[in-house]
mmCIF file of C-alpha atoms and ligand atoms in Angstrom:
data_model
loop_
_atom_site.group_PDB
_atom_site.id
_atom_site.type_symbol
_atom_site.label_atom_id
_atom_site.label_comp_id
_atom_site.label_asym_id
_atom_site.label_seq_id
_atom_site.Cartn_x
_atom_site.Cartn_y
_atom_site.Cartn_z
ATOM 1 C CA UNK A 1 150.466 106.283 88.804
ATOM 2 C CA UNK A 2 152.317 103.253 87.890
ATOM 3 C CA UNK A 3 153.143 102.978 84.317
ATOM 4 C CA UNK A 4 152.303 99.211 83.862
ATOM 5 C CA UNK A 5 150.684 98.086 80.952
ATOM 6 C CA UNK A 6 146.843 97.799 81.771
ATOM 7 C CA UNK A 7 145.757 94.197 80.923
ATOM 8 C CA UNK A 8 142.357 94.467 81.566
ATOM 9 C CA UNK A 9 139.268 91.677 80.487
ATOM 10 C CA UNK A 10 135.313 91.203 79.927
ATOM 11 C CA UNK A 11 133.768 87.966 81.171
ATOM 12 C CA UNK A 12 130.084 87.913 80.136
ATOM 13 C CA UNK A 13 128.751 84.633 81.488
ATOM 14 C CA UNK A 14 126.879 83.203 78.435
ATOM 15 C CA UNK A 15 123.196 82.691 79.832
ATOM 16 C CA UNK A 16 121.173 84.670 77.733
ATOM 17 C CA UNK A 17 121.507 87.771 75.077
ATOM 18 C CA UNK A 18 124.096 90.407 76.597
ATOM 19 C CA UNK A 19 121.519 93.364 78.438
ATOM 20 C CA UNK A 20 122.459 96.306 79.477
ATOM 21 C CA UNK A 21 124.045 96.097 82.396
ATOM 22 C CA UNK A 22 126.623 93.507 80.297
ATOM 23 C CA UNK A 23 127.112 96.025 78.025
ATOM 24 C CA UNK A 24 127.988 98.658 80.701
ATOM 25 C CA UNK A 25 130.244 96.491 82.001
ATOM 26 C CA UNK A 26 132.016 95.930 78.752
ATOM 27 C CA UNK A 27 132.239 99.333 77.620
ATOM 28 C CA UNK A 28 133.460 100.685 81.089
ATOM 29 C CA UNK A 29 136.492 97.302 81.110
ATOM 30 C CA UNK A 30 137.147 98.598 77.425
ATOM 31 C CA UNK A 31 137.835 102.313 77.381
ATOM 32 C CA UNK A 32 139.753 101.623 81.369
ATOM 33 C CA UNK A 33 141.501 99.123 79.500
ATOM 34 C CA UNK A 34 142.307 101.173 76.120
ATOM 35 C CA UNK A 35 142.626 104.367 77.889
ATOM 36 C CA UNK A 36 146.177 103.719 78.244
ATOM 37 C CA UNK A 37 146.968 101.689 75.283
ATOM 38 C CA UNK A 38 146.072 98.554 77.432
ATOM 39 C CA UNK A 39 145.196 94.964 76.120
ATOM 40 C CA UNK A 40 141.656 93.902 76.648
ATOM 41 C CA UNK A 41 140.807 90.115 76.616
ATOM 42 C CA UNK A 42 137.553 88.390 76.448
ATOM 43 C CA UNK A 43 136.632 85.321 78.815
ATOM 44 C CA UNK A 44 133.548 82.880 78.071
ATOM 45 C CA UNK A 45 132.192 82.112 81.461
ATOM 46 C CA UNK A 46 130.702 79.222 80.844
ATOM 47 C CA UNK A 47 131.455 77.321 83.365
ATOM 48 C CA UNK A 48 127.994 75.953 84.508
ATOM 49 C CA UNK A 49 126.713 74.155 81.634
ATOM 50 C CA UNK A 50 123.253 73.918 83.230
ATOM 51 C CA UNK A 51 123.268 77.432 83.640
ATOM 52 C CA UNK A 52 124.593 77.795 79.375
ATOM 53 C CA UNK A 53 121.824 78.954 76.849
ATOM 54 C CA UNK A 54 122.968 77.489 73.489
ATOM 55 C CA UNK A 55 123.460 80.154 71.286
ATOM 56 C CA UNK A 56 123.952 82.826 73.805
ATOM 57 C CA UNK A 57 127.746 82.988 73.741
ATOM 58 C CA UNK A 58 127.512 83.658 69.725
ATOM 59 C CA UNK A 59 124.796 86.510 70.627
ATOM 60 C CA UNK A 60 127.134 87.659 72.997
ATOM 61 C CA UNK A 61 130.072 87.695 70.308
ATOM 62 C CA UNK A 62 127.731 89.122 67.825
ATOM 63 C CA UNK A 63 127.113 92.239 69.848
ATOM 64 C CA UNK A 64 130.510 92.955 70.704
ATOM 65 C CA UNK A 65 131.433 92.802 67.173
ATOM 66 C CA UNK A 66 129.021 95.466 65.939
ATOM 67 C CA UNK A 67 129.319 97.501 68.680
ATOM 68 C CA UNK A 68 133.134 97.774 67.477
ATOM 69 C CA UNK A 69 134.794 96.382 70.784
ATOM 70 C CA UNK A 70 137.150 94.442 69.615
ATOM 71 C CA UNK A 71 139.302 92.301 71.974
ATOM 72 C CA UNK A 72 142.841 91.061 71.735
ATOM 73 C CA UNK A 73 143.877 87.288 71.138
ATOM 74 C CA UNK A 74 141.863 84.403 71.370
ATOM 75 C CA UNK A 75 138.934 83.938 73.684
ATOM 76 C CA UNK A 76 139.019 81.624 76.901
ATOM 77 C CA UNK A 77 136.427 79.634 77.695
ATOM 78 C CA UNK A 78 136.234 78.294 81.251
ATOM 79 C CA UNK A 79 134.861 74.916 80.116
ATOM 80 C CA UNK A 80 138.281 74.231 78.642
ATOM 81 C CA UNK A 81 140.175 74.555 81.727
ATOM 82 C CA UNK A 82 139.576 71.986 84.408
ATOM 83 C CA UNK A 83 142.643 71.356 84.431
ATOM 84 C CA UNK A 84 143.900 74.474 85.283
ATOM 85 C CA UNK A 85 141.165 74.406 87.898
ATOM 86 C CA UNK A 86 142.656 71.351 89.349
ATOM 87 C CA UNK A 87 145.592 71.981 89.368
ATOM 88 C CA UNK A 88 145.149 75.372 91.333
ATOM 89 C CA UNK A 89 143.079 73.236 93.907
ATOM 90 C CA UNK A 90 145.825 70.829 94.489
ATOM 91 C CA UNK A 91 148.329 74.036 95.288
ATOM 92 C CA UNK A 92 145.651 75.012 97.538
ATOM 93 C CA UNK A 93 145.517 71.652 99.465
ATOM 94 C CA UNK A 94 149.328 71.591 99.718
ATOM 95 C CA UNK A 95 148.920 74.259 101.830
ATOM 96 C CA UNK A 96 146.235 72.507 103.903
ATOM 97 C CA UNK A 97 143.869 75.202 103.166
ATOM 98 C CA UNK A 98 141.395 73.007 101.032
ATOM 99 C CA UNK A 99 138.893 70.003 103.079
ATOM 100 C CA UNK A 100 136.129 67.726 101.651
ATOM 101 C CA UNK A 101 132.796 68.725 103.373
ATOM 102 C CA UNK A 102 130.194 65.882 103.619
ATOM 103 C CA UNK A 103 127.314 68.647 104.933
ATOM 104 C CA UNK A 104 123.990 68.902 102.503
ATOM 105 C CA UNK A 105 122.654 72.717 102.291
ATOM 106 C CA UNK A 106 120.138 71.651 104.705
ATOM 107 C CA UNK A 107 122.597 70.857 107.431
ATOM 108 C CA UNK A 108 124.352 74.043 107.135
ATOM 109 C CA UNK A 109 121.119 76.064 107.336
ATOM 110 C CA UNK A 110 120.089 74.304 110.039
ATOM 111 C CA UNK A 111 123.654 74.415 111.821
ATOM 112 C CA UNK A 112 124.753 78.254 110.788
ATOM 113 C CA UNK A 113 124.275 80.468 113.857
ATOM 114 C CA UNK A 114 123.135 83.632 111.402
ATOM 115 C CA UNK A 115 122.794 84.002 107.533
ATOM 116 C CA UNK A 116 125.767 85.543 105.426
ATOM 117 C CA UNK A 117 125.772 87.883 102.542
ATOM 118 C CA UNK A 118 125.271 84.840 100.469
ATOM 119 C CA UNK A 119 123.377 82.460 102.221
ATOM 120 C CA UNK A 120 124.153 80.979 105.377
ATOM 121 C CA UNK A 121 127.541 81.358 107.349
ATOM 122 C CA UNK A 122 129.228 77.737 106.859
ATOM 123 C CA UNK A 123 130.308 76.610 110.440
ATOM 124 C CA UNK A 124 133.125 74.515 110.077
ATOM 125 C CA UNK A 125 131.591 71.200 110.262
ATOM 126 C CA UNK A 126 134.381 69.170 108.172
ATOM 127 C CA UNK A 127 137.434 71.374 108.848
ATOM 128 C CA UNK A 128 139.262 68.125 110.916
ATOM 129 C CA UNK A 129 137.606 65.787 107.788
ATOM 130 C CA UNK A 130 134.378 63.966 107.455
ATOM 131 C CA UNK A 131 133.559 61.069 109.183
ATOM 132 C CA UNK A 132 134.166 58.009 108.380
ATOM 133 C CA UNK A 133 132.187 56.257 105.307
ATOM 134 C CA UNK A 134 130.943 59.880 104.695
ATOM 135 C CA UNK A 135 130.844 60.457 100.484
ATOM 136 C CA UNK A 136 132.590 63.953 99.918
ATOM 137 C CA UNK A 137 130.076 66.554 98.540
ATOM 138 C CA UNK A 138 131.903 69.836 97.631
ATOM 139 C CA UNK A 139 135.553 71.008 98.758
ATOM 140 C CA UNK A 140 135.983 73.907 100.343
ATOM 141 C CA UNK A 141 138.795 76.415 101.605
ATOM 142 C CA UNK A 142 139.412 77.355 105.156
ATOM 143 C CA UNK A 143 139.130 81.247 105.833
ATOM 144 C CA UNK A 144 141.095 83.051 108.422
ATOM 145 C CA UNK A 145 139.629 85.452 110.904
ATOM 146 C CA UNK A 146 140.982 88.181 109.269
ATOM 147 C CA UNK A 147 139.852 91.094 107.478
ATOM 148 C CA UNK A 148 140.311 91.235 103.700
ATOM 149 C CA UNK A 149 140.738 95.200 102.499
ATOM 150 C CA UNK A 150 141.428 96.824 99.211
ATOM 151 C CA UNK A 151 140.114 100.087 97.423
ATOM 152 C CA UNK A 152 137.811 99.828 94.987
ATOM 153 C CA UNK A 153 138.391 102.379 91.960
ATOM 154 C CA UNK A 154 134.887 103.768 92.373
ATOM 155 C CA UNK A 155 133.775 102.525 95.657
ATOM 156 C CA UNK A 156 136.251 103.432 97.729
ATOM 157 C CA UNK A 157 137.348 101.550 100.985
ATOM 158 C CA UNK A 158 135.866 98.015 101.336
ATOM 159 C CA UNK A 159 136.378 95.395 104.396
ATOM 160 C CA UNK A 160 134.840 92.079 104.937
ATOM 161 C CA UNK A 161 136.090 89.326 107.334
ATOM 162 C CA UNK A 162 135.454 86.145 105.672
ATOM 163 C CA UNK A 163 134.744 83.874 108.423
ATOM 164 C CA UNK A 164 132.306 86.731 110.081
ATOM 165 C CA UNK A 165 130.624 87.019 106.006
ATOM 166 C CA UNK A 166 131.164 84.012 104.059
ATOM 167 C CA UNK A 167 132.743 81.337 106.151
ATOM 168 C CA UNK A 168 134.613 78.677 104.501
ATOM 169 C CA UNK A 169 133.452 79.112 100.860
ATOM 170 C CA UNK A 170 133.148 75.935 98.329
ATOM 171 C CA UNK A 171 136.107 75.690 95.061
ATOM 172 C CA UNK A 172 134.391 72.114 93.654
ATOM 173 C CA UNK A 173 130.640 72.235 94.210
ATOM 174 C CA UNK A 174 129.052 68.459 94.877
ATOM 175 C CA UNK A 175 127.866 68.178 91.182
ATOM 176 C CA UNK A 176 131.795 68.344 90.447
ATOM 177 C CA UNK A 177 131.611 72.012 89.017
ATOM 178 C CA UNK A 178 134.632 74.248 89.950
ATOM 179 C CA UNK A 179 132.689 77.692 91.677
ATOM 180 C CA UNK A 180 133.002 80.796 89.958
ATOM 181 C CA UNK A 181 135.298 82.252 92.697
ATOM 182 C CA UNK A 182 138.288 79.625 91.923
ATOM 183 C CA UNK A 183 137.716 80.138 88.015
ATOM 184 C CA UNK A 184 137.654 83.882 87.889
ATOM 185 C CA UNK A 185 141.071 83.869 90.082
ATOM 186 C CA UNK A 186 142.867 81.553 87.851
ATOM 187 C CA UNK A 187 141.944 82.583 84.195
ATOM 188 C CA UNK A 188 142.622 86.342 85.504
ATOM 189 C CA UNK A 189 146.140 85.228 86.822
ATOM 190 C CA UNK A 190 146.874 82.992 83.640
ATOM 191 C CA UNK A 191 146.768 85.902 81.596
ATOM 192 C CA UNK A 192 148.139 88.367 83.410
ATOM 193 C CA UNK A 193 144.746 90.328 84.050
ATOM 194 C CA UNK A 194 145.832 93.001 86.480
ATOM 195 C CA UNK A 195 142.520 95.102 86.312
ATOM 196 C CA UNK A 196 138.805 93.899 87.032
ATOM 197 C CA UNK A 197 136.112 96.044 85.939
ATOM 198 C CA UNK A 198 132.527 94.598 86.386
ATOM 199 C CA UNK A 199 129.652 95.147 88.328
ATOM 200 C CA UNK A 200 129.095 96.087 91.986
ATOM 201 C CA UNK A 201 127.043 92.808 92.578
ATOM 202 C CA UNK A 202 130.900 90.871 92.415
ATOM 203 C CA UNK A 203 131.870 93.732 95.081
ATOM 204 C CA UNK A 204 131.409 91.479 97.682
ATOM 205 C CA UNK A 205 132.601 88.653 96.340
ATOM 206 C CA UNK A 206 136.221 90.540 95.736
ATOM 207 C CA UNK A 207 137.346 89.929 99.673
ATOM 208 C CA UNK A 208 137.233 85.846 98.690
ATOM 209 C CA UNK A 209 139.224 86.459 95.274
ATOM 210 C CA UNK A 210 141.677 88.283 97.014
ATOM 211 C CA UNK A 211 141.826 85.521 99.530
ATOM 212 C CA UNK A 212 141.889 83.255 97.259
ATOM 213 C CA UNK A 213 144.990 85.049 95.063
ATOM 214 C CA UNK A 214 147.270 85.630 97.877
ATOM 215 C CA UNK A 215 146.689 82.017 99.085
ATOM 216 C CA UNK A 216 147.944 80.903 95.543
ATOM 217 C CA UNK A 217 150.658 83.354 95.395
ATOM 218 C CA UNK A 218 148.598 85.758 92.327
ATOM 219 C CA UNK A 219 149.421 89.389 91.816
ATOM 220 C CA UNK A 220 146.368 90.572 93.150
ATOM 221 C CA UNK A 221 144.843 93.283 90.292
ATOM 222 C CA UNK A 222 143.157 96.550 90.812
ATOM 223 C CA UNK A 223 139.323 96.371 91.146
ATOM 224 C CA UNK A 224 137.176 99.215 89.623
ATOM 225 C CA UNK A 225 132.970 97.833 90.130
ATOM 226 C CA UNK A 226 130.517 99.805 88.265
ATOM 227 C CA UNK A 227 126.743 100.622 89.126
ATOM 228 C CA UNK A 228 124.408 97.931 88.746
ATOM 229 C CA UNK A 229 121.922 98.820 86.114
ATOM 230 C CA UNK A 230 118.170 98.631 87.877
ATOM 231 C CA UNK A 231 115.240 97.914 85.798
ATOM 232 C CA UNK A 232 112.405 100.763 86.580
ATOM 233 C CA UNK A 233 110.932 98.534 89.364
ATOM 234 C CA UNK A 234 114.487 98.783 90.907
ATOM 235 C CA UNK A 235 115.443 95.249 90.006
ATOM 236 C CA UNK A 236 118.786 94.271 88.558
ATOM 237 C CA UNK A 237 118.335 94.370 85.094
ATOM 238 C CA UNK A 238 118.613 90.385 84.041
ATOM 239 C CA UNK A 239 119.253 88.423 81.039
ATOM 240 C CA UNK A 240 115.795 87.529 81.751
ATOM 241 C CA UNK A 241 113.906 90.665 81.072
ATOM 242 C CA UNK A 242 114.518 94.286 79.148
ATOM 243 C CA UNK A 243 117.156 92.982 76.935
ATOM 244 C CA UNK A 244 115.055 91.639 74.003
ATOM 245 C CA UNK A 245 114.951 95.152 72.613
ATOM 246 C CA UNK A 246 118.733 95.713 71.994
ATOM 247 C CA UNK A 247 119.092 96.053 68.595
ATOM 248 C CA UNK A 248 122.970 95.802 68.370
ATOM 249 C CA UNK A 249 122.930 95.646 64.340
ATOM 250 C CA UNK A 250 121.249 99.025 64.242
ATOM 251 C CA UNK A 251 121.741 100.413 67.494
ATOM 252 C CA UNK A 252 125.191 100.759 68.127
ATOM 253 C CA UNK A 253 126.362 103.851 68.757
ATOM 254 C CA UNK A 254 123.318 104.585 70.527
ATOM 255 C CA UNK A 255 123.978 101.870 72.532
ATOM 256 C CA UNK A 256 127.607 102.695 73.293
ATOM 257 C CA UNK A 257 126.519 106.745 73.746
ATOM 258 C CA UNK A 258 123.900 104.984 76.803
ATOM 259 C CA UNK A 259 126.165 103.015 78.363
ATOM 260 C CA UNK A 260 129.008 105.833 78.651
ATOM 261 C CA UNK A 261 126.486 108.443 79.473
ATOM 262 C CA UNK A 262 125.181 105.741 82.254
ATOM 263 C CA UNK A 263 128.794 105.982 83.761
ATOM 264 C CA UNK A 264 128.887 109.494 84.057
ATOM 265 C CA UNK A 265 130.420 110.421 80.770
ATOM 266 C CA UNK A 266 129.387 113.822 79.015
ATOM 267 C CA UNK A 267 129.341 112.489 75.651
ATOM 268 C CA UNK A 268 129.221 115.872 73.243
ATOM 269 C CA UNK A 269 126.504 116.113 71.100
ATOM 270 C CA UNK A 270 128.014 115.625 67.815
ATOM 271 C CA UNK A 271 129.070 112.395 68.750
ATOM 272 C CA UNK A 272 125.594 111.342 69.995
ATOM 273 C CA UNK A 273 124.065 109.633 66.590
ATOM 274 C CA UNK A 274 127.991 108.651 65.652
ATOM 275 C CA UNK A 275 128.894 104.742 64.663
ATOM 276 C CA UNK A 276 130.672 103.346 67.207
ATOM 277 C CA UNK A 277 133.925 103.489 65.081
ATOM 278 C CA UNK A 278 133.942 107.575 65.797
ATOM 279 C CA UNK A 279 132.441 107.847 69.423
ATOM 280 C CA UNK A 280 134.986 104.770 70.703
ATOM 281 C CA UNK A 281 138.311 106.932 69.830
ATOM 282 C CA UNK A 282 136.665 109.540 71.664
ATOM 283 C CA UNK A 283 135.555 107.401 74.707
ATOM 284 C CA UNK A 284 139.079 105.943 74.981
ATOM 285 C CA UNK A 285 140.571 109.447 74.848
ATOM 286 C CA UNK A 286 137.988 110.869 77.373
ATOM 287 C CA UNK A 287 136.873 108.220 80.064
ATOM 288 C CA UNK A 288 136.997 109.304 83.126
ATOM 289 C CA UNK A 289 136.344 107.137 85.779
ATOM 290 C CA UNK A 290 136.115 110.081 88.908
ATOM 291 C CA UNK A 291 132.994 111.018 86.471
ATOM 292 C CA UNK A 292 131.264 107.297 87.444
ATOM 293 C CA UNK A 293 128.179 107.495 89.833
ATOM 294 C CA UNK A 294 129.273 106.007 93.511
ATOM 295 C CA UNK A 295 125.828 104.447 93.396
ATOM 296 C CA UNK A 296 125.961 101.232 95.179
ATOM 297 C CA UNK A 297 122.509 100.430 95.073
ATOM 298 C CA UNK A 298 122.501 100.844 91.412
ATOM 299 C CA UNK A 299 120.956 102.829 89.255
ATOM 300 C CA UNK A 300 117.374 103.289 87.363
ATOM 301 C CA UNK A 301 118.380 103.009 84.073
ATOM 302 C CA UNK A 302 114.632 104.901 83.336
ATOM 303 C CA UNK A 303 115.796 106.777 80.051
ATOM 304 C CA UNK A 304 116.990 103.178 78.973
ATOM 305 C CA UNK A 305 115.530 101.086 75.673
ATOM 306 C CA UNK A 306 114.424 98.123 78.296
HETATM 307 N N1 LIG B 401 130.625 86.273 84.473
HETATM 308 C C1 LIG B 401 130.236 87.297 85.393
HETATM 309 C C2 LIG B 401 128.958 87.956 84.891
HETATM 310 O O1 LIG B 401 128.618 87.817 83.727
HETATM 311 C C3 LIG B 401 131.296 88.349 85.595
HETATM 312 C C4 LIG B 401 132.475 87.836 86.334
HETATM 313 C C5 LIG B 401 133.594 88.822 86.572
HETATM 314 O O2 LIG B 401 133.661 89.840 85.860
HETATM 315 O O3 LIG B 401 134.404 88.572 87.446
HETATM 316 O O4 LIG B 401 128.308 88.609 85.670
#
C-alpha cells in the first residue's frame, strides 16, 4: 500500500436537501479519507445555476455540521472558478484536442448511428471546424479510439472506449456553462484530491475524467464508487423525493449508524443510539471497504427513513 497521504473530498451538488444517498456518499469519502489520518475537503458543485435551489447549499452545510463531519479548510465553490475552467480549456486546445461544434441536439440525434450511455454517440460533425458563418454552440474534446481502464476500489475492473460510448464529449455547453466533467477534473487536481469516493452513477463517467486528466497532465486519483441508494420502487433515491424526513438535528447518529450499516459495516450495538461524536472514532478506526456491497444496480434502501 502506498503510504501517501489520502486527500480525499465530498462534492454534494447543491439542488435540494442532502438525501440519503448524499449522505452515503459523504460518510463512505469521510471515514476512506480519515481512515488513515487523511484530509477531507468539501466542494460546492454549483456549477449550474439553473439547476441551484437557494438555500440548499446551507441545508447541505447544516447537515454535515450536526452529523459531526467536519471538513478541512475552506470550501470551493465551482461558481468561483471560471477561470480556472478556462484556463484548463485553453491547455486543452493547445494540444488541438478541443473544437467548436455548431450541431443542435437535434442534429446529433438525427446524425448518431446508435445511442450512447448518455444520450446519443456524437459523430464528429465539427472535428475539421464549422462552416463558415456557423455561430459556435458548445466546445468539445476529441476522444481517441482507445480504451480507458482503471480499477475501481469496489467495482473492480472497468473499460469503456470513449469514441465507441461517449464520442467527443462537450467542456463549455452552448449556454456558456463549463460541463461537470471539466469542473470535477480541475477542482480535484487544484487541490491535490488523489481519492474519489461517490456514487456508482459517476462510474461511467470516470473513463472521460481520466481522459480528461491525462490529457491535462493530472495525477490521475484512485476511484472507490459506492452503491446507489434505490428508493423501494427501485428508483435512485433523488433530492426530489424520500429526503424530507431526515431529521439531521435529531437524527444523527442514527443517520450515520444507516449509512455505514448501508455500506456493509457491522456497527456493534452499543454504538447504535451513540451521537455521532462516539460512533465516528469508531467508523474511522473500523471502515472497511472489502465489507461494501458490489451492488451495481444499487441497493433498496427498504429499512431506510424515506
Ligand atoms: N456533484 C455530484 C453529485 O452530487 C458528485 C460529483 C463527484 O463526486 O464527482 O452527485
Amino acid at each position: 500500500m502506498s503510504t501517501e497521504q489520502i486527500v480525499g473530498r465530498f462534492a454534494p451538488s447543491p439542488t435540494g436537501p442532502l438525501h440519503f444517498g448524499s449522505l452515503v456518499a459523504a460518510v463512505g469519502s469521510y471515514c476512506l479519507a480519515r481512515r488513515n489520518g487523511g484530509t477531507w475537503l468539501l466542494r460546492m458543485e454549483d456549477l449550474d445555476p439553473p439547476r441551484v435551489v437557494p438555500g440548499a447549499a446551507d441545508g447541505i452545510l447544516f447537515a454535515l455540521e450536526n452529523l459531526g463531519l467536519h471538513w478541512d479548510g475552506e470550501i470551493v465553490w465551482q461558481s468561483q472558478r471560471t477561470e480556472a475552467y478556462i484556463e484548463a480549456v485553453e491547455r486543452l486546445r493547445q494540444k488541438g484536442l478541443v473544437f467548436d461544434c455548431v450541431c443542435t441536439r437535434k442534429e446529433i440525434l438525427l446524425s448518431a448511428p446508435h445511442p450512447g450511455e448518455e444520450g446519443p454517440i456524437y459523430p464528429g460533425t465539427c472535428r475539421s471546424g464549422p462552416g463558415a458563418g456557423q455561430r459556435p454552440r458548445a466546445l468539445r474534446i476529441e476522444v481517441p479510439q482507445e480504451q480507458v481502464s482503471f480499477c475501481d476500489g469496489v467495482f473492480g475492473p472497468f473499460q469503456q472506449v470513449l469514441s465507441d460510448s461517449v464520442g467527443d464529449f462537450v467542456l463549455r455547453r452552448a449556454d456558456g456553462l463549463f460541463a461537470y466533467q471539466l469542473a470535477v477534473v480541475v477542482d480535484d487536481a487544484a487541490v491535490g484530491i488523489n481519492q474519489v469516493v461517490r456514487g456508482s452513477d459517476l462510474l461511467t463517467s470516470t473513463p472521460r475524467q481520466i481522459f480528461l486528466c491525462a490529457s491535462l497532465d493530472y495525477t490521475i486519483p484512485e476511484y472507490i464508487h459506492l452503491p446507489m441508494v434505490l428508493e423501494r420502487d427501485g428508483k435512485k433515491v433523488s433530492k426530489r423525493h424520500g429526503s424530507a424526513l431526515l431529521d439531521y438535528k435529531s437524527d444523527a447518529g442514527k443517520l450515520i449508524a444507516l449509512a455505514l450499516s448501508f455500506l456493509g459495516q457491522i456497527v456493534p450495538n452499543s454504538l447504535l443510539g451513540a451521537p455521532p461524536l462516539e460512533l465516528l472514532p469508531w467508523a474511522i478506526e473500523n471502515f472497511d471497504s472489502q465489507r461494501i456491497p458490489v451492488a451495481l444496480e444499487g441497493i433498496v434502501a427498504s429499512h431506510l427513513p424515506l
